[in-house]
Every structure is written in C-alpha cells, then in structure tokens.
Coordinates of C-alpha atoms and ligand atoms in Angstrom, one line a residue:
M261 CA 7.9 28.7 2.0
S262 CA 4.5 27.1 1.0
L263 CA 3.4 24.3 3.3
F264 CA 3.3 22.0 0.2
D265 CA 6.8 22.8 -0.8
S266 CA 9.2 19.9 -0.6
P267 CA 7.1 17.4 1.4
F268 CA 10.3 15.2 1.5
D269 CA 13.9 15.6 2.1
P270 CA 15.7 13.7 -0.8
A271 CA 18.9 13.8 1.3
R272 CA 17.5 11.7 4.1
D273 CA 14.2 10.1 2.8
H274 CA 14.4 6.8 0.9
A275 CA 11.4 4.6 -0.2
L276 CA 10.6 1.0 -0.7
V277 CA 7.4 0.4 -2.6
T278 CA 5.9 -3.2 -2.9
G279 CA 3.7 -4.0 -5.9
A280 CA 5.5 -1.0 -7.9
G281 CA 5.1 -2.7 -11.0
N282 CA 1.2 -2.0 -11.5
G283 CA -1.8 0.0 -10.5
I284 CA -1.7 2.0 -7.2
G285 CA 1.8 0.8 -6.0
R286 CA 3.2 2.0 -9.4
A287 CA 1.5 5.3 -9.2
I288 CA 2.7 6.0 -5.6
A289 CA 6.4 4.7 -6.4
L290 CA 6.2 7.1 -9.6
A291 CA 5.2 10.0 -7.4
L292 CA 7.9 9.4 -4.8
V293 CA 10.4 9.6 -7.6
G294 CA 8.9 12.7 -8.9
E295 CA 9.4 14.3 -5.5
G296 CA 13.0 13.4 -5.8
V297 CA 13.0 10.3 -3.4
K298 CA 15.2 7.5 -4.4
T299 CA 12.8 4.5 -4.4
V300 CA 12.9 0.7 -4.6
F301 CA 10.4 -0.6 -7.1
A302 CA 9.7 -4.1 -5.8
D303 CA 7.3 -6.5 -7.9
V304 CA 7.0 -10.2 -8.7
S305 CA 7.0 -9.3 -12.4
A306 CA 10.3 -8.1 -14.1
E307 CA 8.5 -6.8 -17.1
R308 CA 6.2 -4.5 -14.9
V309 CA 9.3 -3.2 -12.9
S310 CA 11.0 -2.4 -15.9
A311 CA 8.0 -0.5 -17.6
A312 CA 7.4 1.2 -14.3
I313 CA 10.9 2.6 -14.2
A314 CA 10.9 3.5 -17.9
A315 CA 7.9 5.6 -17.2
S316 CA 9.3 7.5 -14.4
A317 CA 10.2 11.0 -14.4
R318 CA 13.8 10.3 -13.0
P319 CA 14.7 6.6 -13.5
E320 CA 18.0 7.2 -12.1
L321 CA 16.2 7.5 -8.7
A322 CA 14.4 4.1 -9.2
V323 CA 16.0 0.8 -8.0
P324 CA 14.4 -2.4 -9.3
F325 CA 13.7 -5.5 -7.2
V326 CA 12.1 -8.5 -8.7
G327 CA 10.8 -11.5 -6.5
D328 CA 7.8 -13.4 -5.0
L329 CA 7.2 -11.7 -1.7
A330 CA 5.0 -14.8 -0.7
E331 CA 8.6 -16.4 0.1
V332 CA 10.2 -15.2 3.6
E333 CA 13.6 -15.4 1.9
T334 CA 12.6 -13.1 -0.8
C335 CA 11.4 -10.5 1.7
D336 CA 14.8 -10.8 3.5
A337 CA 16.5 -10.3 0.1
L338 CA 14.5 -7.3 -0.7
L339 CA 15.4 -5.9 2.8
A340 CA 19.0 -6.5 2.2
A341 CA 18.9 -5.0 -1.4
A342 CA 17.0 -1.8 -0.2
H343 CA 19.4 -1.3 2.6
G344 CA 22.4 -2.0 0.2
A345 CA 21.1 0.6 -2.3
L346 CA 19.6 3.2 -0.1
G347 CA 20.8 2.8 3.4
E348 CA 17.9 3.3 5.9
V349 CA 14.5 3.1 4.2
T350 CA 12.5 5.8 6.0
H351 CA 9.3 5.5 3.8
F352 CA 7.5 2.0 3.2
V353 CA 4.5 1.4 1.0
H354 CA 3.1 -2.2 1.1
S355 CA 0.7 -2.5 -2.2
A356 CA 1.6 -5.8 -3.5
S357 CA -1.3 -8.3 -3.6
P358 CA -2.1 -11.3 -5.9
P359 CA -5.0 -11.1 -8.2
R360 CA -8.5 -11.6 -7.0
R361 CA -10.8 -13.8 -8.9
E362 CA -14.7 -13.9 -8.3
A363 CA -14.6 -17.6 -8.5
D364 CA -12.6 -17.9 -5.3
H365 CA -15.7 -17.7 -3.0
A366 CA -15.9 -19.3 0.3
L367 CA -17.0 -22.8 -0.8
A368 CA -14.2 -22.8 -3.9
V369 CA -11.0 -21.0 -2.7
D370 CA -8.3 -23.6 -2.6
R371 CA -5.5 -23.8 0.2
S372 CA -2.7 -22.3 -1.9
T373 CA -4.7 -19.3 -3.3
W374 CA -5.7 -18.6 0.5
Q375 CA -2.1 -18.9 1.8
Q376 CA -0.6 -16.8 -1.1
M377 CA -3.1 -14.1 -0.5
H378 CA -2.2 -14.0 3.3
A379 CA 1.4 -14.6 2.6
V380 CA 1.8 -11.5 0.4
N381 CA -0.5 -9.1 2.0
L382 CA -0.1 -9.9 5.6
D383 CA 3.0 -11.9 6.3
A384 CA 5.2 -9.9 3.8
G385 CA 3.8 -6.7 5.3
F386 CA 4.6 -7.6 8.8
H387 CA 8.2 -9.1 8.0
L388 CA 9.3 -6.2 5.8
A389 CA 7.8 -3.5 8.1
R390 CA 9.5 -5.1 11.3
G391 CA 12.9 -5.3 9.3
L392 CA 12.7 -1.9 8.2
A393 CA 11.6 -0.6 11.7
K394 CA 14.4 -2.4 13.5
R395 CA 17.2 -0.9 11.3
L396 CA 15.4 2.8 11.9
I397 CA 15.2 2.3 15.4
A398 CA 19.1 1.2 15.6
A399 CA 19.8 4.3 13.6
K400 CA 17.6 6.5 15.7
R401 CA 15.8 7.8 12.5
P402 CA 12.1 8.5 12.1
G403 CA 9.9 6.6 9.5
S404 CA 6.6 6.5 7.9
F405 CA 4.8 3.4 6.7
L406 CA 1.7 3.0 4.4
F407 CA -0.3 -0.4 4.1
L408 CA -2.9 -0.5 1.4
T409 CA -5.8 -2.1 3.0
S410 CA -9.4 -2.3 1.6
L411 CA -13.1 -1.4 2.4
H412 CA -13.2 -5.0 2.6
A413 CA -11.3 -5.1 5.8
G414 CA -14.5 -4.3 7.4
T415 CA -17.4 -5.7 5.0
P416 CA -17.3 -9.1 3.0
R417 CA -16.0 -9.1 -0.6
N418 CA -17.3 -12.7 -1.2
L419 CA -13.5 -13.5 -1.2
P420 CA -12.8 -14.6 2.4
H421 CA -9.0 -15.2 1.6
Y422 CA -8.8 -11.4 0.7
S423 CA -11.1 -9.9 3.2
T424 CA -9.4 -11.8 6.1
A425 CA -6.0 -10.7 4.8
K426 CA -7.0 -7.0 4.5
A427 CA -8.6 -7.1 8.1
G428 CA -5.3 -8.6 9.4
M429 CA -3.5 -5.8 7.8
A430 CA -5.8 -3.2 9.2
M431 CA -5.1 -4.5 12.8
L432 CA -1.2 -4.8 11.8
V433 CA -1.2 -1.0 11.3
K434 CA -2.8 -0.4 14.7
E435 CA -0.4 -2.7 16.4
L436 CA 2.8 -1.3 14.7
A437 CA 1.6 2.4 15.0
K438 CA 1.3 1.8 18.9
T439 CA 4.4 0.0 19.2
L440 CA 6.8 2.1 17.1
G441 CA 5.2 5.4 17.8
R442 CA 7.7 6.2 20.5
H443 CA 10.7 5.6 18.1
R444 CA 8.9 8.1 15.8
I445 CA 7.9 5.7 13.1
R446 CA 4.3 6.3 11.8
V447 CA 2.1 3.5 10.4
N448 CA -1.1 4.3 8.7
A449 CA -3.6 2.6 6.2
L450 CA -4.7 3.9 2.7
V451 CA -8.1 2.3 2.0
P452 CA -9.1 2.5 -1.7
G453 CA -12.5 2.2 -3.2
A454 CA -13.4 1.0 -6.5
I455 CA -10.0 1.8 -8.3
A456 CA -9.9 0.7 -12.0
A457 CA -6.3 -0.8 -11.5
G458 CA -5.1 -4.3 -12.1
G459 CA -6.4 -5.7 -8.9
F460 CA -9.8 -5.0 -9.7
V461 CA -12.0 -5.8 -12.7
A462 CA -14.1 -2.4 -13.2
D463 CA -17.7 -2.6 -14.1
A464 CA -18.4 0.9 -15.4
S465 CA -22.0 0.7 -14.0
L466 CA -20.6 0.7 -10.4
A467 CA -20.0 4.5 -10.9
R468 CA -23.7 5.1 -10.1
H469 CA -23.2 3.9 -6.5
I470 CA -20.2 6.5 -6.2
P471 CA -21.1 9.9 -5.1
L472 CA -18.3 11.5 -7.1
G473 CA -19.8 9.7 -10.0
R474 CA -16.9 7.7 -11.5
L475 CA -14.6 4.8 -10.7
G476 CA -11.2 5.7 -9.2
E477 CA -7.9 5.6 -10.8
A478 CA -4.5 4.6 -9.5
G479 CA -3.4 8.2 -9.8
D480 CA -6.3 9.3 -7.4
L481 CA -4.3 7.4 -4.5
A482 CA -0.9 8.9 -5.0
P483 CA -1.6 12.7 -3.6
M484 CA -3.1 11.2 -0.4
A485 CA -0.4 8.5 0.0
L486 CA 2.3 11.2 -0.2
A487 CA 0.5 13.4 2.2
V488 CA 0.3 10.6 4.7
L489 CA 3.9 9.5 4.2
S490 CA 5.4 13.1 4.5
D491 CA 6.4 13.8 7.9
K492 CA 6.2 17.5 7.2
L493 CA 2.3 17.2 6.2
S494 CA 1.4 14.3 8.5
G495 CA 4.0 14.3 11.3
Y496 CA 1.3 13.8 14.2
V497 CA -0.6 11.1 12.3
T498 CA -0.4 7.5 13.2
G499 CA -2.6 4.3 13.4
A500 CA -5.2 6.1 11.0
A501 CA -6.7 4.7 8.1
F502 CA -7.5 7.1 5.0
V503 CA -10.4 6.2 2.8
V504 CA -10.0 7.2 -0.9
D505 CA -13.2 5.9 -2.6
G506 CA -15.2 8.8 -4.0
G507 CA -17.6 8.3 -1.5
L508 CA -18.4 4.6 -2.3
S509 CA -18.4 3.5 1.4
L510 CA -21.5 5.9 2.0
T511 CA -23.6 3.8 -0.2
N512 CA -26.5 2.0 1.1
W513 CA -30.0 1.1 0.0
F514 CA -31.4 4.7 0.3
E515 CA -30.9 6.7 -2.8
A516 CA -29.5 10.1 -2.6
P517 CA -32.2 12.6 -2.7
E518 CA -33.3 14.1 -6.3
L519 CA -32.2 17.7 -6.2
Ligands
LIG900 N1 -7.8 -1.5 -7.3 C1 -8.7 -1.4 -6.2 O1 -9.8 -1.1 -6.4 C2 -8.4 -1.8 -4.8 C3 -9.4 -1.6 -3.8 C4 -8.9 -1.9 -2.6 C5 -7.8 -2.4 -2.1 N2 -6.8 -2.3 -3.0 C6 -5.4 -2.9 -2.7 O2 -4.5 -2.0 -3.2 C7 -3.2 -2.6 -3.6 C8 -3.1 -2.4 -5.0 O3 -4.0 -2.8 -5.8 P1 -4.0 -2.6 -7.3 O4 -5.4 -2.6 -7.8 O5 -3.3 -1.5 -7.6 O6 -3.3 -4.1 -7.7 P2 -2.4 -4.4 -9.0 O7 -2.9 -5.8 -9.1 O8 -2.7 -3.5 -10.2 O9 -1.1 -4.4 -8.5 C9 -0.6 -5.2 -7.5 C10 0.9 -5.4 -7.9 O10 1.4 -6.6 -6.8 C11 2.2 -7.4 -7.6 N3 2.3 -8.8 -7.0 C12 1.2 -9.6 -6.9 N4 1.8 -10.7 -6.3 C13 3.0 -10.5 -5.8 C14 3.9 -11.1 -5.0 N5 3.9 -12.4 -4.8 N6 5.2 -10.7 -4.9 C15 5.5 -9.4 -5.3 N7 4.5 -8.7 -6.0 C16 3.5 -9.2 -6.3 C17 1.7 -7.6 -9.0 O11 2.6 -8.0 -10.1 C18 1.2 -6.2 -9.3 O12 2.1 -5.5 -10.0 C19 -3.5 -4.0 -3.3 O13 -3.1 -4.3 -2.0 C20 -5.2 -4.2 -3.4 O14 -5.4 -5.1 -2.5 C21 -6.9 -2.1 -4.3

C-alpha cells in the first residue's frame, strides 16, 4: 500500500476544528472531511459554519458548533458537544482568531481587543486542548493537536495583542507536547506566512518579498496540516513548528541574486 493511502482511520479518528467557518480552519476542516474523518466545525459565525459545511464533499460527516470561544463556558459547551457527537476527539486544530486591524498598534489597542485576542487564541486553545487530552488519556487513546501560530510569534507585527498571543501559543505547543507525549498525544504548530484568507488583508505587492512569487491561499495550508495531524505520516513528530510561507521568512534587506 502507498504511504499516502489512508492517512487517517475514519473508524477511530475524529476531529474538532475551531475557526472552521473561514480561511485556513475551513480549508483544513474540509480536507479532513474529504479524508472521511467526522469533524466538528466550530466558529462564532453561524452563517460561515453553514456555508463551510454546505461546501464539504461529505456534509454528513460535518458537525456544526456555533459559539464565541472567548467565553470559557462556550469552550466547555464545545467540548461536551464534540464528545457527545464523536466520542473521543483524536485530532484537534485551533485556527479561530479574531480579526486583526492595523489601527490596533501599541498606543491604540484597547483592553477588550487585547483580551479577546488572547482569550480566543491562547486561553481557548489551552482550555480545549487540555479538556480533549484528559479524555484521551482516560481512554488510553493517542491524539494529534495542531495550533495555528504565526511568523509573528517571533517577530513584531505592530499588533502587540496578536504577536504576544501567538508567542504564547508557540510556547503552549511545546509545554503540551512535553507533558502529553508519554500519553501518545502529539502537539505541533503550523506557521502560515502571508495567506490571503480572512485574517490577513493581502496586499498583492507583498509577493515580491516571497521567494515562491505569490501570496499563499488557505488551501496551501491543508496538505501540511493533514500530514502533521496524521499519526501514520508524522507519528514521531511532536513539539515542532512547520512554516508554510512560500519562503517569506527568508526575506531580509539583501535582494536575491539576479540569475
Ligand atoms: N492568514 C494569514 O496570513 C495568517 C498568517 C499567520 C497566522 N494565521 C493564523 O491562522 C489562523 C487562521 O487565519 P485565517 O486567515 O484563516 O483567519 P480567518 O479570519 O479567515 O478565520 C478565522 C475564523 O475564526 C473565527 N472566529 C473569530 N473569533 C472567534 C471566536 N471568538 N470564537 C470562535 N470563532 C472565532 C472567525 O469567524 C473566522 O471564521 C488564525 O489563528 C491566524 O492568526 C493566519
């Protein structure tokens, strides 16, 4: 059998994707369903969840959940709904994030915007991952978790609420990977570059800084996400961060040589 046949076992593997209503989360959730994996599509927008599920190859495998993950009670309701619908959730993707606005620089960002960014990215990511892990450990089941971080976990974005939340997530991945590894739960980060999805207002001129010559699309992230989620393909990988950026992070003030 080819290595790439059946990266998941639909009889055992079940997924939960946050931010599944749009952009990268949506692309990953649709790809999981395409592999036959029953998947909870969680998002704050009911319209987006419905549209994503309607676009899915097999809508009968998609379970909708609508709620604001900045609220811990909503995270608990999501855990209960996911466990009720799927049993153990073996694969978790945390892609939900509030929109970023350039106006929210260090001297302008208000307290509620700061808190919302941290609550959805970091607090919800921790709360959900821990809740899912506790169930998997009790059931003696392996799992694979993936957090959408950012290049700006390591470099400023002029949006301190965003970069600090992503930096926190990057360390959360390492903490969880170390703690959960002995329970066969792998935890990794996917690090997008400039992806023309909802979370990033793409300026086409940015392409000149990208070695592969174009902005990314949400669909560019899904194959790598599935490879890292799959125990068959990445069973010995944990605590790692996979950059999918067309080479954007190689950019500095030296131009590439003319050939
Ligand atoms: N697009 C990029 O260039 C890029 C770059 C680096 C990192 N990322 C990260 O990747 C992830 C996905 O980015 P995207 O561009 O696809 O974003 P997006 O805005 O297209 O999608 C994010 C989804 O999260 C949902 N959401 C927002 N607040 C929520 C809340 N309180 N509760 C539940 N759901 C909520 C939104 O409704 C939306 O559907 C984010 O974590 C983002 O920070 C994106």
